[in-house]
XYZ file of C-alpha atoms in Angstrom:
745
model
C 197.909 -9.867 245.283
C 196.455 -12.154 242.011
C 196.030 -10.435 238.965
C 192.490 -9.250 237.662
C 190.648 -12.043 235.877
C 189.965 -10.746 232.240
C 188.845 -14.539 231.851
C 185.688 -14.275 233.999
C 183.743 -11.255 232.280
C 180.169 -12.011 231.140
C 178.336 -11.509 228.330
C 176.816 -8.532 228.324
C 173.770 -9.667 226.773
C 173.355 -12.764 228.897
C 170.006 -12.998 230.014
C 170.498 -14.309 233.461
C 172.275 -11.091 233.893
C 169.444 -8.810 233.227
C 166.678 -7.620 235.651
C 163.379 -5.667 234.703
C 163.785 -1.795 233.717
C 161.386 -1.158 236.379
C 163.888 -2.537 239.040
C 166.697 -0.529 237.281
C 164.743 2.677 237.385
C 163.912 2.095 240.722
C 167.611 1.611 241.637
C 168.704 4.534 239.892
C 166.366 6.555 241.461
C 166.608 5.399 244.836
C 162.964 3.894 245.394
C 164.095 0.545 245.512
C 162.102 -1.167 248.272
C 163.716 -4.793 248.674
C 167.343 -3.883 247.841
C 168.514 -7.222 249.016
C 165.936 -9.072 246.713
C 167.851 -7.646 243.731
C 171.841 -6.570 245.115
C 174.398 -9.191 245.990
C 174.619 -12.928 245.374
C 171.663 -14.604 243.828
C 170.951 -17.955 242.467
C 169.590 -17.857 238.965
C 168.899 -21.647 237.850
C 172.180 -23.353 238.071
C 174.167 -19.914 237.858
C 175.268 -17.709 240.680
C 174.720 -14.139 239.658
C 176.140 -10.926 241.743
C 174.801 -7.761 241.348
C 176.250 -4.302 242.868
C 174.792 -0.615 242.320
C 177.543 1.497 242.711
C 176.849 5.184 241.156
C 180.147 6.747 239.937
C 182.002 3.623 239.853
C 184.575 2.874 236.593
C 184.983 -0.708 237.028
C 184.092 -3.762 239.617
C 185.612 -6.877 240.023
C 185.210 -9.447 242.378
C 188.133 -11.154 244.719
C 188.258 -13.750 247.360
C 187.982 -12.780 250.800
C 190.680 -14.797 251.944
C 193.267 -14.989 249.407
C 192.723 -12.154 246.791
C 192.472 -14.880 244.033
C 190.346 -13.359 240.952
C 186.564 -14.474 241.117
C 185.067 -12.442 238.336
C 184.610 -9.221 236.729
C 181.538 -7.189 236.458
C 180.157 -5.217 233.564
C 177.063 -3.156 232.995
C 174.695 -4.231 230.367
C 171.480 -1.912 231.435
C 173.035 0.909 233.808
C 176.487 2.202 234.252
C 175.869 2.050 237.937
C 174.360 -1.460 238.035
C 177.089 -4.015 237.735
C 176.959 -7.577 237.279
C 178.294 -10.887 236.589
C 178.424 -14.673 237.515
C 180.213 -16.294 240.334
C 181.708 -19.223 239.415
C 182.925 -19.818 243.197
C 180.715 -19.875 246.451
C 183.714 -18.499 248.186
C 183.257 -15.108 250.459
C 184.097 -12.305 248.598
C 185.039 -8.735 248.256
C 184.349 -6.323 245.792
C 187.361 -4.498 244.504
C 186.050 -0.925 243.197
C 187.990 1.627 240.674
C 187.006 5.333 241.631
C 187.480 8.036 239.429
C 190.284 10.167 241.871
C 191.498 13.721 241.877
C 193.368 14.932 238.671
C 192.096 11.894 237.064
C 194.228 9.107 238.982
C 192.035 6.221 239.791
C 191.319 4.982 243.041
C 190.686 1.299 244.200
C 188.950 0.138 247.216
C 188.486 -2.891 248.394
C 185.798 -4.090 250.875
C 183.212 -7.073 251.616
C 179.587 -6.491 249.961
C 177.048 -5.281 252.501
C 174.251 -7.345 250.236
C 176.013 -10.246 250.910
C 175.267 -10.742 254.534
C 172.157 -11.808 256.124
C 169.905 -9.921 258.465
C 171.152 -8.460 261.762
C 168.793 -8.487 264.379
C 167.058 -11.723 265.902
C 163.394 -12.219 265.978
C 163.366 -11.806 269.410
C 164.863 -8.219 268.986
C 161.926 -7.438 266.533
C 159.537 -8.864 269.195
C 160.458 -6.690 271.634
C 160.709 -3.503 269.345
C 157.135 -4.054 268.149
C 156.035 -4.665 271.382
C 157.742 -1.338 273.001
C 159.544 -3.947 275.526
C 163.099 -3.979 273.964
C 164.808 -2.111 277.094
C 168.144 -2.223 275.863
C 166.677 -0.761 272.418
C 170.523 1.224 271.943
C 172.271 -2.288 271.491
C 169.743 -3.252 268.748
C 168.985 0.287 266.993
C 171.312 2.947 266.131
C 174.685 2.516 264.700
C 177.561 -0.314 266.120
C 180.955 -0.957 265.058
C 180.940 -4.834 264.933
C 182.403 -8.119 263.343
C 180.432 -10.405 261.338
C 181.721 -13.315 259.641
C 185.101 -12.208 260.475
C 184.342 -8.738 258.782
C 185.055 -5.580 260.589
C 182.356 -3.074 259.798
C 179.218 -1.112 260.908
C 175.634 -2.175 261.679
C 172.790 0.536 261.352
C 169.366 -0.111 262.112
C 166.346 2.382 262.339
C 162.535 2.336 262.883
C 160.842 3.713 260.076
C 157.793 1.504 259.305
C 156.300 4.013 256.768
C 158.806 4.293 254.622
C 159.294 3.291 251.259
C 162.912 3.291 251.222
C 165.820 4.210 253.926
C 169.327 4.275 252.920
C 172.401 5.352 255.257
C 174.180 8.247 253.750
C 177.714 9.722 255.099
C 181.244 10.776 253.879
C 181.750 7.089 253.265
C 179.507 7.028 250.241
C 179.283 11.008 249.102
C 175.718 10.995 251.165
C 174.397 8.968 248.021
C 171.024 7.580 249.123
C 171.493 5.030 246.163
C 174.675 3.535 247.226
C 173.298 1.622 250.776
C 169.772 1.002 250.748
C 168.703 -1.056 253.603
C 166.463 -4.014 254.293
C 163.123 -3.936 255.805
C 162.472 -6.281 258.668
C 158.179 -6.050 258.346
C 158.027 -7.290 261.882
C 158.853 -4.429 263.372
C 159.270 -1.591 260.735
C 163.026 -1.643 261.233
C 165.474 -0.770 258.538
C 168.855 -2.600 259.152
C 172.324 -2.988 256.671
C 175.820 -4.153 257.846
C 178.255 -1.867 255.741
C 182.153 -3.657 255.597
C 185.003 -1.457 255.970
C 183.261 1.103 258.226
C 184.556 2.184 261.392
C 184.064 4.334 264.385
C 183.710 7.998 264.326
C 181.854 7.845 260.948
C 179.539 10.667 260.144
C 176.292 9.684 259.345
C 172.776 10.334 258.706
C 169.440 8.373 256.944
C 167.918 9.230 253.782
C 164.399 8.293 253.724
C 161.826 8.376 250.693
C 158.130 8.558 252.146
C 155.651 6.514 250.775
C 154.301 9.218 248.342
C 157.975 9.221 246.605
C 159.229 12.166 248.959
C 162.673 12.365 249.666
C 162.762 13.604 253.027
C 165.649 15.685 254.523
C 168.090 13.708 255.859
C 167.412 12.578 259.297
C 169.725 12.081 262.367
C 169.718 8.330 264.198
C 167.171 8.698 266.666
C 169.352 6.346 268.995
C 172.684 7.519 268.080
C 175.028 7.160 270.916
C 177.355 10.017 269.481
C 176.530 13.096 267.180
C 178.576 15.888 265.946
C 179.191 19.271 267.885
C 176.139 21.458 267.364
C 175.493 23.418 265.500
C 176.089 20.297 263.023
C 173.348 17.595 263.120
C 175.389 14.313 261.920
C 175.193 11.482 263.936
C 178.261 9.651 264.768
C 179.052 5.786 265.101
C 180.466 5.507 268.554
C 183.294 3.746 269.770
C 183.126 0.779 271.873
C 182.822 2.008 275.759
C 186.396 1.835 277.269
C 185.877 3.123 280.667
C 186.511 0.935 283.613
C 184.184 1.694 286.574
C 185.526 1.718 290.024
C 182.098 2.575 291.661
C 180.930 -0.724 292.624
C 180.504 0.490 296.417
C 178.337 2.975 295.932
C 176.576 1.419 293.059
C 175.590 -1.025 296.017
C 174.694 1.373 298.797
C 172.895 4.018 296.816
C 169.457 3.060 297.854
C 170.146 4.392 301.399
C 171.315 7.427 300.032
C 168.437 8.161 297.909
C 165.933 6.562 301.003
C 162.864 9.028 302.107
C 165.040 9.194 305.773
C 168.477 10.296 303.929
C 169.539 13.554 303.218
C 169.462 14.904 300.118
C 170.672 18.233 299.001
C 170.873 18.666 295.343
C 173.156 21.429 293.537
C 171.456 22.081 289.983
C 174.224 22.462 287.267
C 173.836 23.574 283.885
C 177.097 22.203 282.632
C 177.911 24.607 279.724
C 177.765 27.778 282.279
C 178.873 26.701 285.708
C 182.774 27.644 284.645
C 184.227 28.325 281.437
C 187.644 28.134 280.303
C 189.692 31.709 279.694
C 188.800 31.715 276.028
C 185.173 31.410 277.016
C 184.928 28.035 275.813
C 182.916 25.313 277.781
C 184.761 22.771 280.048
C 185.053 19.256 278.713
C 184.055 16.185 280.952
C 187.464 15.653 282.384
C 187.267 19.263 283.447
C 184.262 19.374 285.233
C 185.560 16.111 286.855
C 188.204 18.296 288.438
C 186.536 21.105 289.450
C 182.828 21.011 289.747
C 182.933 17.446 291.589
C 185.329 18.635 294.399
C 183.606 21.912 294.416
C 180.039 19.958 295.263
C 181.704 17.817 297.712
C 183.330 20.441 299.857
C 180.422 22.409 299.708
C 178.058 19.196 301.233
C 175.750 18.946 298.712
C 174.856 15.215 298.442
C 174.047 15.196 294.600
C 174.918 17.247 291.686
C 171.586 17.551 289.061
C 172.764 18.136 285.527
C 170.224 20.211 283.335
C 169.422 18.127 280.192
C 173.040 16.912 278.714
C 171.476 15.019 275.704
C 172.162 16.008 272.561
C 169.986 19.082 271.618
C 170.406 21.559 268.707
C 169.842 24.864 270.344
C 171.888 26.124 273.224
C 169.372 28.144 274.416
C 166.776 25.658 275.298
C 169.018 24.899 277.760
C 168.783 21.083 277.112
C 165.001 20.868 277.749
C 164.526 20.657 273.486
C 166.440 17.552 272.847
C 166.999 15.095 270.004
C 169.277 12.838 270.963
C 168.045 11.043 273.848
C 170.660 8.423 273.521
C 173.817 10.977 272.968
C 175.754 12.900 275.678
C 176.165 16.629 274.193
C 179.120 16.864 272.040
C 179.855 19.774 273.570
C 181.904 18.353 276.513
C 183.274 15.707 274.556
C 182.557 11.847 274.298
C 180.542 9.088 276.304
C 183.782 7.712 277.827
C 184.330 11.335 279.133
C 180.780 11.359 280.561
C 181.114 8.075 282.453
C 184.829 9.232 283.798
C 182.708 12.288 285.127
C 180.022 10.140 286.923
C 182.574 7.574 288.301
C 184.741 11.060 289.636
C 181.406 11.812 291.417
C 180.565 8.648 293.009
C 184.147 8.334 294.147
C 183.357 11.628 295.785
C 180.399 10.526 297.598
C 178.215 12.365 295.251
C 175.294 11.200 293.100
C 174.097 12.416 289.613
C 170.796 13.255 288.697
C 170.153 14.104 285.301
C 167.073 15.934 283.874
C 165.003 13.914 280.949
C 162.748 15.233 278.911
C 160.121 12.669 277.809
C 157.326 15.418 277.151
C 157.979 16.679 273.735
C 160.637 17.131 271.183
C 161.854 20.256 268.606
C 160.354 20.116 265.348
C 163.912 20.165 263.464
C 163.776 18.412 260.125
C 166.524 16.376 260.813
C 165.092 14.875 263.782
C 162.282 13.243 264.852
C 159.437 15.368 263.359
C 157.792 13.332 260.384
C 160.171 10.946 260.889
C 159.294 8.771 257.965
C 156.943 10.877 256.265
C 154.145 10.498 258.559
C 153.650 11.313 262.364
C 155.778 8.542 263.686
C 156.868 9.958 267.128
C 154.441 12.325 267.567
C 150.756 12.702 267.605
C 149.202 13.564 263.954
C 146.357 15.737 265.056
C 147.793 19.196 266.370
C 145.479 19.454 269.109
C 147.265 16.485 270.629
C 150.517 16.544 269.119
C 151.915 20.425 269.182
C 152.915 22.136 272.313
C 152.088 25.781 271.855
C 154.100 26.572 274.849
C 157.409 25.736 273.722
C 156.564 25.167 269.636
C 157.220 21.509 270.216
C 155.869 18.239 269.443
C 154.348 15.560 271.788
C 155.482 12.247 272.078
C 152.595 10.015 271.359
C 152.712 7.873 274.465
C 150.048 5.585 273.477
C 152.453 3.802 270.464
C 153.796 1.116 272.210
C 157.224 1.734 270.022
C 157.258 5.483 270.812
C 156.928 4.510 274.805
C 159.626 1.921 274.406
C 161.664 4.314 272.738
C 161.270 6.579 275.595
C 161.506 4.029 278.453
C 164.727 2.618 276.797
C 166.324 6.147 277.078
C 165.767 6.229 280.558
C 167.112 3.026 281.158
C 170.357 3.678 278.836
C 171.380 6.829 281.254
C 171.078 4.772 284.121
C 172.605 1.811 283.136
C 174.843 2.530 280.875
C 176.614 5.653 282.587
C 175.498 4.490 286.359
C 173.572 7.910 286.808
C 171.614 7.725 290.030
C 168.335 9.613 288.986
C 166.295 11.209 286.587
C 164.419 14.259 287.217
C 161.333 13.890 284.632
C 160.792 17.471 283.204
C 157.270 18.948 282.812
C 155.227 15.862 284.236
C 152.213 18.653 284.544
C 152.149 19.270 280.323
C 151.985 15.105 280.124
C 149.226 14.560 282.543
C 146.509 16.817 281.322
C 145.092 16.929 277.875
C 144.067 20.466 278.142
C 147.574 22.033 279.725
C 147.905 25.240 278.318
C 145.104 25.219 275.770
C 141.822 26.689 275.561
C 138.397 25.372 275.197
C 138.139 23.603 271.595
C 141.864 23.041 271.379
C 142.273 19.674 273.097
C 140.890 16.242 272.570
C 139.172 14.830 275.719
C 139.970 11.025 276.429
C 137.990 8.162 276.056
C 135.891 8.592 279.186
C 135.453 12.536 277.829
C 137.725 14.013 280.676
C 141.098 15.991 280.699
C 143.562 13.410 281.926
C 146.059 11.833 279.591
C 145.541 8.132 280.510
C 148.293 7.428 278.177
C 150.738 9.329 279.824
C 149.530 8.108 283.246
C 150.394 4.517 281.987
C 153.549 5.515 280.790
C 154.666 6.930 283.561
C 153.706 4.356 285.809
C 155.357 2.180 283.254
C 158.324 3.871 283.282
C 158.726 3.816 287.248
C 157.706 0.436 287.537
C 160.486 -0.660 284.989
C 163.116 1.632 286.825
C 162.559 -0.011 290.022
C 162.780 -3.364 288.923
C 166.073 -3.137 286.260
C 167.692 0.020 288.313
C 167.895 -0.770 292.057
C 168.608 2.021 293.838
C 168.169 4.758 291.230
C 165.335 7.286 291.693
C 163.379 9.395 289.695
C 161.710 12.928 290.390
C 159.055 14.710 289.136
C 158.656 18.062 287.995
C 154.644 18.280 288.669
C 153.436 21.537 289.501
C 149.625 20.506 290.450
C 147.867 18.897 292.933
C 147.756 15.536 290.681
C 147.204 12.752 293.292
C 149.515 10.381 294.402
C 152.509 11.645 292.248
C 155.394 9.846 294.679
C 152.983 7.167 295.708
C 154.116 3.460 294.790
C 152.709 2.120 291.215
C 151.026 -1.076 293.097
C 149.181 1.816 295.474
C 147.784 3.360 292.189
C 150.557 6.233 292.520
C 152.555 7.300 289.566
C 155.476 5.262 291.072
C 158.202 8.529 291.456
C 160.405 8.661 294.320
C 160.264 12.105 294.653
C 158.024 15.503 293.413
C 158.865 19.143 293.165
C 157.364 21.198 295.674
C 156.321 24.294 293.691
C 153.250 25.407 295.457
C 156.247 25.668 298.666
C 158.510 27.574 296.392
C 155.912 29.871 294.618
C 154.425 30.719 297.977
C 157.771 31.277 300.110
C 159.552 33.353 297.061
C 156.179 35.669 297.065
C 156.565 36.059 301.088
C 160.203 36.697 301.086
C 160.052 39.387 298.154
C 157.542 41.126 300.494
C 159.000 44.321 302.411
C 158.963 42.961 306.408
C 156.615 45.683 307.161
C 154.003 43.529 305.291
C 154.856 40.461 305.880
C 152.588 40.026 309.193
C 149.551 40.649 306.831
C 151.022 37.232 304.912
C 152.028 35.147 307.361
C 150.001 32.171 306.110
C 152.314 32.166 303.179
C 155.155 30.224 304.810
C 152.998 28.120 306.864
C 150.518 26.972 304.280
C 152.976 24.389 302.868
C 152.853 22.549 305.892
C 149.398 21.954 305.208
C 150.097 19.508 302.586
C 154.084 18.935 303.099
C 153.376 15.075 303.674
C 150.995 14.320 300.974
C 154.106 13.598 298.522
C 157.544 13.054 299.174
C 159.100 16.087 298.320
C 161.805 18.356 297.332
C 162.164 21.844 297.864
C 163.286 23.552 294.848
C 164.960 26.952 294.178
C 165.501 26.076 290.379
C 167.058 27.757 287.434
C 163.159 28.933 286.273
C 163.475 31.372 289.349
C 166.128 33.050 288.634
C 165.460 33.988 284.866
C 163.459 35.835 282.307
C 163.152 39.262 284.357
C 162.534 36.911 287.841
C 165.726 38.171 289.077
C 168.495 36.704 291.056
C 167.785 35.170 294.184
C 169.595 38.113 296.136
C 167.719 40.581 293.738
C 164.291 38.924 295.147
C 165.256 40.295 298.570
C 163.693 43.897 299.895
C 165.594 46.232 301.786
C 168.765 47.783 301.917
C 171.860 45.480 301.013
C 172.418 43.954 304.482
C 168.912 43.736 304.781
C 168.897 41.855 301.390
C 171.804 39.362 302.282
C 170.620 38.806 305.740
C 166.730 38.042 304.071
C 168.647 35.314 301.789
C 170.426 33.789 304.651
C 167.167 33.629 306.660
C 164.959 32.278 303.531
C 167.945 29.762 303.093
C 167.931 28.803 306.376
C 164.190 28.192 306.493
C 164.488 26.003 303.407
C 167.190 23.472 304.599
C 164.829 23.181 308.111
C 161.384 22.611 306.437
C 160.245 18.973 305.875
C 161.337 18.212 302.288
C 164.899 17.498 300.333
C 166.725 20.271 299.078
C 167.661 21.502 295.673
C 169.465 24.835 294.810
C 170.444 26.326 291.352
C 174.097 27.256 291.219
C 175.139 30.365 291.701
C 172.461 30.800 294.289
C 175.252 29.921 296.908
C 177.050 33.021 296.078
C 173.677 35.383 295.966
C 175.131 35.814 292.177
C 173.540 39.446 291.614
C 172.605 38.945 288.109
C 170.270 36.711 286.258
C 171.391 33.491 284.819
C 172.533 33.734 281.339
C 173.307 30.476 279.534
C 176.060 32.023 277.562
C 178.203 33.290 280.895
C 179.448 31.556 283.528
C 178.842 32.232 287.632
C 180.546 35.648 288.525
C 182.535 33.396 290.948
C 184.672 36.525 291.747
C 181.930 37.761 293.891
C 182.959 35.507 296.488
C 186.201 37.559 297.323
C 183.499 40.268 298.856
C 182.740 39.192 302.617
C 178.609 39.374 301.868
C 178.829 36.847 298.849
C 181.591 34.941 300.416
C 179.755 34.475 303.677
C 176.823 33.273 301.672
C 178.616 30.227 300.234
C 180.079 29.430 303.764
C 176.079 29.768 305.318
C 175.077 26.951 302.661
C 178.231 24.696 303.026
C 177.454 24.736 306.613
C 173.732 24.276 306.011
C 174.500 21.285 304.272
C 176.599 19.747 306.920
C 173.909 20.879 310.109
C 171.254 19.275 307.554
C 173.417 15.955 307.297
C 174.915 15.693 310.547
C 171.418 16.127 312.479
C 169.059 13.362 312.104
C 166.059 15.129 313.202
C 166.406 17.056 310.068
C 166.082 14.872 307.372
C 165.136 10.981 308.715
C 161.177 11.847 309.063
C 161.193 14.622 306.005
C 158.251 12.755 304.427
C 156.240 11.826 307.947
C 154.215 14.132 309.905
C 155.579 13.217 312.738
C 158.902 14.533 312.020
C 157.545 18.336 312.484
C 155.444 20.267 315.135
C 154.687 23.694 315.343
C 155.803 25.651 318.419
C 155.132 28.961 317.355
C 153.155 29.551 314.137
C 150.899 32.148 315.167
C 153.061 35.165 315.881
C 152.157 37.296 312.997
C 152.862 40.883 314.580
C 156.709 39.573 315.063
C 156.522 37.557 311.707
C 158.270 34.729 314.053
C 158.244 30.971 313.553
C 159.306 28.070 315.477
C 158.955 24.499 315.320
C 160.511 21.131 316.133
C 162.171 18.662 313.621
C 161.737 15.381 314.898
C 163.806 12.246 314.307
C 163.235 8.443 315.334
C 165.579 8.029 318.326
C 167.591 11.630 317.165
C 167.910 14.717 319.373
C 165.428 17.217 318.219
C 165.912 20.366 316.223
C 164.325 23.495 317.275
C 164.156 25.949 314.528
C 163.490 29.810 314.874
C 162.959 31.916 312.316
C 162.658 35.684 312.450
C 161.382 37.651 309.344
C 161.723 41.258 310.501
C 165.230 43.428 310.805
C 163.813 43.869 314.577
C 165.809 41.629 316.416
C 164.292 40.278 320.177
C 165.604 39.372 323.229
C 163.918 37.402 326.253
C 161.669 35.705 323.448
C 160.155 32.650 325.445
C 159.636 29.452 323.243
C 158.563 25.876 324.708
C 160.713 22.842 324.369
C 160.003 19.624 324.688
C 162.487 18.422 327.590
C 164.931 20.574 329.993
C 168.537 21.053 330.615
C 170.749 23.295 328.167
C 170.145 24.086 324.851
C 172.935 24.702 322.450
C 172.845 27.030 319.509
C 174.338 25.136 316.520
C 173.473 27.279 313.758
C 172.801 31.019 313.343
C 172.537 33.016 309.769
C 173.370 36.139 311.583
C 176.843 34.939 312.356
C 179.543 37.131 311.460
C 181.151 34.561 309.397
C 178.268 34.612 307.004
C 178.068 38.271 307.021
C 175.574 38.972 309.718
C 175.435 41.087 313.127
C 176.326 38.211 315.137
C 173.481 38.534 317.671
C 172.725 35.346 319.208
C 172.830 32.451 321.922
C 176.738 31.999 322.400
C 177.091 29.010 324.913
C 173.632 28.045 324.793
C 170.263 28.708 327.070
C 168.763 27.047 329.915
C 165.583 25.087 329.861
C 163.237 26.345 332.756
C 160.047 24.216 334.115
C 157.839 26.730 332.988
C 155.553 25.068 330.296
C 155.018 27.335 327.124
C 153.403 26.788 323.605
C 152.137 23.292 325.019
C 155.095 22.187 325.736
C 156.545 21.153 329.464
C 159.734 23.531 329.206
C 160.838 26.670 327.837
C 163.845 28.654 326.978
C 164.316 32.347 326.693
C 165.919 33.452 323.505
C 167.707 36.135 321.480
C 166.335 36.263 318.275
C 168.536 38.306 315.382
C 167.164 40.444 313.173
C 166.311 38.617 309.514
C 167.699 35.356 310.679
C 167.336 31.853 311.369
C 168.606 29.892 314.301
C 168.699 26.283 315.296
C 169.172 24.600 318.769
C 169.268 21.279 319.883
C 169.756 19.694 323.440
C 173.382 19.665 325.065
C 174.257 15.811 325.651
């Protein structure tokens, strides 16, 4: 190492080393708007002047980057933090900075000068960001370890077009916003900087000065790919992905698994409360891969759906108020761990669906709210930008950059992590400007209507982009109204979702099943009404987390009658659900008939399965999944009216329902449901063909906890027509049961 060069200090009064006092004050106060025009190397006549603003530094010298030879010693003619001097050599250089250390000992730090590097983002990046069409936004914005001109460091870029100044702050600069002010790329309103010497896992935020000069609360990075575990809120420089994917076959073939004729049975999971460690802490991604994945596969579910795992500050929001739309929550570990979890799912033949929230975001001051001192991500008018139901802010989907930010987030999960689908939350709240608003509390669209035209355009564009960029991926809308064409293709003027949650079916059938059986004959149509519109959309039948919280009781708690009847009721209801047209979704705990409501701070009561009724319910759900997947008639024509035919739909007195499920060339499945505790013998039901019909599932079987009444050995069809069918069979229909039959081959 060369000795420091006392030969090169410049005279403090040299006029070329001075800058105007307003600039000095702007640097000192952290209000400099264009730091790169002042700091770093600059030509001054025939001289090359170097300036560095380093609050707290004792001394600064300049050495050659390649061999460490001294190039200059900088002086402070105007301000103790503004170091200046002449560079007599054009060689790449490093700054050698002497800092005060603990106990008075000096600390010397050497690294390249951030202000010696040129722009990071290219013109195409800036153009696409401004147009809202940068579909790999996470590769341009956020923080990224990289090597520039042979120098290791981290680049930072953030969209804040209305800020006066943006700085990166972190442990590496004592959280001092004067140390690393960024360069503004005016074409897109993006601020950027490359800071040499930094590496992955550094904590950071952005210090933003608004146009009025106010210093805003420190902001987390909207495109951060890693975060501190909550309640801490700093962003983390991500490590480069290290996971090697092994799911090429799965990815190539998953489109067939998501088609309307495929069996889709979804297990909805809150990852922080499905299971916990002995000390009460949450499982990591590798733990979940080891425990959750084989359970889902063994239970016969085709997919696991995770409630939002995007980073969210408040665990009590269950993830539905996220602020880190590009960061897996640190509660379970890092991004590579999540990648391993997804890969493990695919290896086990299980798809992964994520809940995703583009409707609104929390108003935490360190987040997106008033990000650059203006309503940047949200609408400025609270009649459009504030959500009264959730005390959150609503994305301004009419702004190209905001829509592009959200679409890039969706693609991030689908492409970076091989996720198989997104369930889009709160779609109804996006589609209507008057959602949960009284007259006068909302702004009509340009035609005077209540439809949110910007949201409609966004959702169509989102689904079109996903369909093109992520073959085989699916999107599912949580949409609770009668908006037409939610699952119709975009080119047919639909919203373009693959599937829609059937909230009407859920509401009507739960309302029916909660009634005492003695009253059900008066509400017979609540069961059948869903078939009136069952094929107007491609539906998922959900029994989700929302139905087992906030005083609604667990599923088993909704059932009337004594203990035996409650379990029989639930078994019959699940049997009806699994045979009804539409894909299936069941929230965790429902498969073991958990007695208490779901609590996000407690794991499922797994000890219940040692009790016969609860263990029987678990076996019932497993067997329903097996029957559903193995009988093509139960799923092939889920979304087509020709896949369903009523046999008995009007037996109100006995609360009996019977219908056929039909496939393309598959054997039909006869479904018979008795919603009273009264068994029926010699009950004649019409069937489309003769021969023997085998009983292939009975929710009243003893292994499920039932009374074991049924039709063991099957039944023979007679040529006596009934219910419009040319043949008929006489059945024993167990109490509170769903029974399935198919012709023997």
